[in-house]
Amino acid sequence: MYDSDKRRLSAGEETQQQQLQRQNMFSSNPVKGCTSYTMKSINITKVAVICALCILQLEAATTLSGFGFELLQSQLVAFESRMQTQLEQLQLSVKQTQHEQERLKQEIFQKLAHQDSGVYLVQLIRFSNESFEVFRDGNLNGIYMKGGKQDSNKGIHWYYFRGYRYSLKATKMMIRPYNHDKK
């Protein structure tokens, strides 16, 4: 039946053609009625068999003894081992990177902290007495004298300011602005 024919029908009405089709389907005539009914039942049976086979295949794949489960389980184990290996490599790489960064920071600090742009080196951190004694003449603070009464060497001795006999009581650091225009 066409769409235009369906539109003409109101609810509950049947055409003669529809009535004849229904009668032919269930009539005793083995050629016309049973053939279409038999074909429909055969198609339904085919669909049912195909669905049953698909369900059986799915059940076989999800059971513990099915090949699909074992395959999925082996893939999961392989994936987990790869991820664990990559995680360990990443953690090791991060540790090595952190160690290298700390070593680099220490080396740069050692270079920059103990070297001045001038002729003399400035010792910012006293590692031992020997290294401090080597750079004492270039240090702003000079040689630290022991406490107590001393005639000429009270306070901080700054070697190049007025010689050995002169001792500073205080120091003051001032920064001179740099003139970019003059060279």
mmCIF file of N, CA and C in Angstrom, residues 87-150:
data_model
loop_
_atom_site.group_PDB
_atom_site.id
_atom_site.type_symbol
_atom_site.label_atom_id
_atom_site.label_comp_id
_atom_site.label_asym_id
_atom_site.label_seq_id
_atom_site.Cartn_x
_atom_site.Cartn_y
_atom_site.Cartn_z
ATOM 1 N N LEU A 87 56.965 3.419 34.269
ATOM 2 C CA LEU A 87 56.899 4.199 35.505
ATOM 3 C C LEU A 87 58.236 4.165 36.234
ATOM 4 N N GLU A 88 58.849 2.987 36.321
ATOM 5 C CA GLU A 88 60.151 2.881 36.985
ATOM 6 C C GLU A 88 61.213 3.691 36.248
ATOM 7 N N GLN A 89 61.206 3.638 34.911
ATOM 8 C CA GLN A 89 62.169 4.422 34.136
ATOM 9 C C GLN A 89 61.952 5.913 34.341
ATOM 10 N N LEU A 90 60.705 6.337 34.400
ATOM 11 C CA LEU A 90 60.393 7.746 34.617
ATOM 12 C C LEU A 90 60.848 8.199 36.000
ATOM 13 N N GLN A 91 60.591 7.375 37.022
ATOM 14 C CA GLN A 91 61.029 7.725 38.373
ATOM 15 C C GLN A 91 62.547 7.819 38.449
ATOM 16 N N LEU A 92 63.238 6.888 37.819
ATOM 17 C CA LEU A 92 64.698 6.920 37.801
ATOM 18 C C LEU A 92 65.201 8.161 37.076
ATOM 19 N N SER A 93 64.579 8.488 35.966
ATOM 20 C CA SER A 93 64.967 9.679 35.206
ATOM 21 C C SER A 93 64.755 10.944 36.024
ATOM 22 N N VAL A 94 63.636 11.010 36.750
ATOM 23 C CA VAL A 94 63.361 12.189 37.585
ATOM 24 C C VAL A 94 64.403 12.304 38.691
ATOM 25 N N LYS A 95 64.755 11.175 39.323
ATOM 26 C CA LYS A 95 65.774 11.209 40.380
ATOM 27 C C LYS A 95 67.121 11.664 39.829
ATOM 28 N N GLN A 96 67.499 11.133 38.658
ATOM 29 C CA GLN A 96 68.766 11.532 38.052
ATOM 30 C C GLN A 96 68.752 13.005 37.680
ATOM 31 N N THR A 97 67.634 13.473 37.159
ATOM 32 C CA THR A 97 67.522 14.883 36.784
ATOM 33 C C THR A 97 67.628 15.774 38.011
ATOM 34 N N GLN A 98 66.965 15.386 39.102
ATOM 35 C CA GLN A 98 67.051 16.174 40.332
ATOM 36 C C GLN A 98 68.482 16.198 40.864
ATOM 37 N N HIS A 99 69.154 15.055 40.813
ATOM 38 C CA HIS A 99 70.536 14.993 41.283
ATOM 39 C C HIS A 99 71.442 15.876 40.419
ATOM 40 N N GLU A 100 71.248 15.819 39.103
ATOM 41 C CA GLU A 100 72.052 16.652 38.200
ATOM 42 C C GLU A 100 71.770 18.136 38.419
ATOM 43 N N GLN A 101 70.515 18.485 38.679
ATOM 44 C CA GLN A 101 70.178 19.887 38.940
ATOM 45 C C GLN A 101 70.845 20.381 40.220
ATOM 46 N N GLU A 102 70.821 19.558 41.260
ATOM 47 C CA GLU A 102 71.466 19.952 42.516
ATOM 48 C C GLU A 102 72.974 20.123 42.322
ATOM 49 N N ARG A 103 73.591 19.191 41.602
ATOM 50 C CA ARG A 103 75.029 19.284 41.348
ATOM 51 C C ARG A 103 75.351 20.537 40.536
ATOM 52 N N LEU A 104 74.543 20.824 39.520
ATOM 53 C CA LEU A 104 74.746 22.007 38.691
ATOM 54 C C LEU A 104 74.565 23.287 39.509
ATOM 55 N N LYS A 105 73.553 23.308 40.373
ATOM 56 C CA LYS A 105 73.347 24.475 41.240
ATOM 57 C C LYS A 105 74.565 24.707 42.129
ATOM 58 N N GLN A 106 75.089 23.625 42.700
ATOM 59 C CA GLN A 106 76.257 23.762 43.571
ATOM 60 C C GLN A 106 77.466 24.268 42.793
ATOM 61 N N GLU A 107 77.683 23.725 41.597
ATOM 62 C CA GLU A 107 78.826 24.177 40.798
ATOM 63 C C GLU A 107 78.700 25.645 40.421
ATOM 64 N N ILE A 108 77.520 26.048 39.989
ATOM 65 C CA ILE A 108 77.310 27.450 39.607
ATOM 66 C C ILE A 108 77.455 28.354 40.819
ATOM 67 N N PHE A 109 76.906 27.916 41.954
ATOM 68 C CA PHE A 109 77.030 28.724 43.160
ATOM 69 C C PHE A 109 78.491 28.864 43.570
ATOM 70 N N GLN A 110 79.241 27.772 43.470
ATOM 71 C CA GLN A 110 80.663 27.835 43.816
ATOM 72 C C GLN A 110 81.397 28.824 42.914
ATOM 73 N N LYS A 111 81.082 28.793 41.623
ATOM 74 C CA LYS A 111 81.748 29.706 40.697
ATOM 75 C C LYS A 111 81.379 31.153 40.965
ATOM 76 N N LEU A 112 80.073 31.406 41.104
ATOM 77 C CA LEU A 112 79.619 32.785 41.234
ATOM 78 C C LEU A 112 79.844 33.358 42.627
ATOM 79 N N ALA A 113 79.794 32.524 43.638
ATOM 80 C CA ALA A 113 79.903 33.031 45.000
ATOM 81 C C ALA A 113 81.331 33.400 45.367
ATOM 82 N N HIS A 114 82.296 32.794 44.743
ATOM 83 C CA HIS A 114 83.679 33.007 45.151
ATOM 84 C C HIS A 114 84.485 33.802 44.144
ATOM 85 N N GLN A 115 83.845 34.348 43.176
ATOM 86 C CA GLN A 115 84.600 35.081 42.183
ATOM 87 C C GLN A 115 83.968 36.452 41.990
ATOM 88 N N ASP A 116 84.803 37.428 41.981
ATOM 89 C CA ASP A 116 84.348 38.790 41.777
ATOM 90 C C ASP A 116 84.797 39.228 40.387
ATOM 91 N N SER A 117 84.222 40.323 39.927
ATOM 92 C CA SER A 117 84.612 40.802 38.608
ATOM 93 C C SER A 117 85.977 41.481 38.639
ATOM 94 N N GLY A 118 86.456 41.788 39.833
ATOM 95 C CA GLY A 118 87.741 42.459 39.954
ATOM 96 C C GLY A 118 88.894 41.484 39.984
ATOM 97 N N VAL A 119 90.019 41.980 40.465
ATOM 98 C CA VAL A 119 91.235 41.176 40.542
ATOM 99 C C VAL A 119 91.138 40.161 41.664
ATOM 100 N N TYR A 120 90.502 40.550 42.768
ATOM 101 C CA TYR A 120 90.486 39.707 43.959
ATOM 102 C C TYR A 120 89.190 38.907 44.043
ATOM 103 N N LEU A 121 89.266 37.769 44.669
ATOM 104 C CA LEU A 121 88.101 36.911 44.853
ATOM 105 C C LEU A 121 87.404 37.267 46.165
ATOM 106 N N VAL A 122 86.105 37.143 46.179
ATOM 107 C CA VAL A 122 85.334 37.439 47.382
ATOM 108 C C VAL A 122 84.831 36.121 47.942
ATOM 109 N N GLN A 123 85.127 35.892 49.207
ATOM 110 C CA GLN A 123 84.707 34.665 49.857
ATOM 111 C C GLN A 123 83.408 34.935 50.609
ATOM 112 N N LEU A 124 82.297 34.441 50.081
ATOM 113 C CA LEU A 124 81.023 34.662 50.753
ATOM 114 C C LEU A 124 80.757 33.620 51.823
ATOM 115 N N ILE A 125 81.189 32.403 51.580
ATOM 116 C CA ILE A 125 80.967 31.333 52.549
ATOM 117 C C ILE A 125 82.325 30.811 52.982
ATOM 118 N N ARG A 126 82.501 30.706 54.272
ATOM 119 C CA ARG A 126 83.779 30.208 54.782
ATOM 120 C C ARG A 126 83.704 28.698 54.891
ATOM 121 N N PHE A 127 84.379 27.987 53.991
ATOM 122 C CA PHE A 127 84.381 26.535 54.039
ATOM 123 C C PHE A 127 85.386 26.034 55.065
ATOM 124 N N SER A 128 86.543 26.631 55.087
ATOM 125 C CA SER A 128 87.555 26.272 56.083
ATOM 126 C C SER A 128 88.463 27.480 56.269
ATOM 127 N N ASN A 129 89.253 27.438 57.300
ATOM 128 C CA ASN A 129 90.148 28.567 57.584
ATOM 129 C C ASN A 129 91.164 28.784 56.479
ATOM 130 N N GLU A 130 91.646 27.700 55.887
ATOM 131 C CA GLU A 130 92.685 27.858 54.875
ATOM 132 C C GLU A 130 92.177 28.631 53.666
ATOM 133 N N SER A 131 90.982 28.285 53.178
ATOM 134 C CA SER A 131 90.491 28.990 51.998
ATOM 135 C C SER A 131 90.169 30.443 52.338
ATOM 136 N N PHE A 132 89.701 30.683 53.546
ATOM 137 C CA PHE A 132 89.402 32.059 53.928
ATOM 138 C C PHE A 132 90.679 32.885 54.045
ATOM 139 N N GLU A 133 91.719 32.289 54.567
ATOM 140 C CA GLU A 133 92.987 33.003 54.717
ATOM 141 C C GLU A 133 93.574 33.366 53.358
ATOM 142 N N VAL A 134 93.370 32.515 52.355
ATOM 143 C CA VAL A 134 93.915 32.789 51.035
ATOM 144 C C VAL A 134 93.270 34.028 50.435
ATOM 145 N N PHE A 135 91.969 34.205 50.628
ATOM 146 C CA PHE A 135 91.246 35.305 50.002
ATOM 147 C C PHE A 135 90.972 36.462 50.960
ATOM 148 N N ARG A 136 91.642 36.531 52.077
ATOM 149 C CA ARG A 136 91.298 37.534 53.084
ATOM 150 C C ARG A 136 91.570 38.955 52.612
ATOM 151 N N ASP A 137 92.554 39.139 51.754
ATOM 152 C CA ASP A 137 92.878 40.501 51.344
ATOM 153 C C ASP A 137 91.800 41.089 50.441
ATOM 154 N N GLY A 138 91.098 40.250 49.720
ATOM 155 C CA GLY A 138 90.051 40.749 48.836
ATOM 156 C C GLY A 138 88.691 40.802 49.501
ATOM 157 N N ASN A 139 88.581 40.296 50.717
ATOM 158 C CA ASN A 139 87.298 40.263 51.390
ATOM 159 C C ASN A 139 86.993 41.626 51.991
ATOM 160 N N LEU A 140 85.767 42.078 51.824
ATOM 161 C CA LEU A 140 85.376 43.375 52.359
ATOM 162 C C LEU A 140 85.509 43.400 53.876
ATOM 163 N N ASN A 141 85.213 42.296 54.510
ATOM 164 C CA ASN A 141 85.259 42.257 55.970
ATOM 165 C C ASN A 141 86.663 42.070 56.520
ATOM 166 N N GLY A 142 87.600 41.706 55.708
ATOM 167 C CA GLY A 142 88.980 41.567 56.157
ATOM 168 C C GLY A 142 89.166 40.381 57.078
ATOM 169 N N ILE A 143 90.173 40.491 57.939
ATOM 170 C CA ILE A 143 90.496 39.417 58.874
ATOM 171 C C ILE A 143 89.720 39.671 60.158
ATOM 172 N N TYR A 144 89.041 38.664 60.656
ATOM 173 C CA TYR A 144 88.340 38.817 61.928
ATOM 174 C C TYR A 144 89.342 38.618 63.060
ATOM 175 N N MET A 145 89.457 39.630 63.910
ATOM 176 C CA MET A 145 90.374 39.543 65.043
ATOM 177 C C MET A 145 89.657 38.939 66.238
ATOM 178 N N LYS A 146 90.436 38.323 67.103
ATOM 179 C CA LYS A 146 89.874 37.769 68.321
ATOM 180 C C LYS A 146 89.523 38.906 69.261
ATOM 181 N N GLY A 147 88.550 38.628 70.104
ATOM 182 C CA GLY A 147 88.125 39.654 71.056
ATOM 183 C C GLY A 147 89.187 39.927 72.101
ATOM 184 N N GLY A 148 88.899 40.839 72.951
ATOM 185 C CA GLY A 148 89.854 41.214 73.987
ATOM 186 C C GLY A 148 90.523 42.521 73.635
ATOM 187 N N LYS A 149 91.434 42.964 74.525
ATOM 188 C CA LYS A 149 92.113 44.242 74.306
ATOM 189 C C LYS A 149 93.308 44.057 73.401
ATOM 190 N N GLN A 150 93.335 44.869 72.366
ATOM 191 C CA GLN A 150 94.478 44.888 71.469
ATOM 192 C C GLN A 150 94.791 46.343 71.191
#
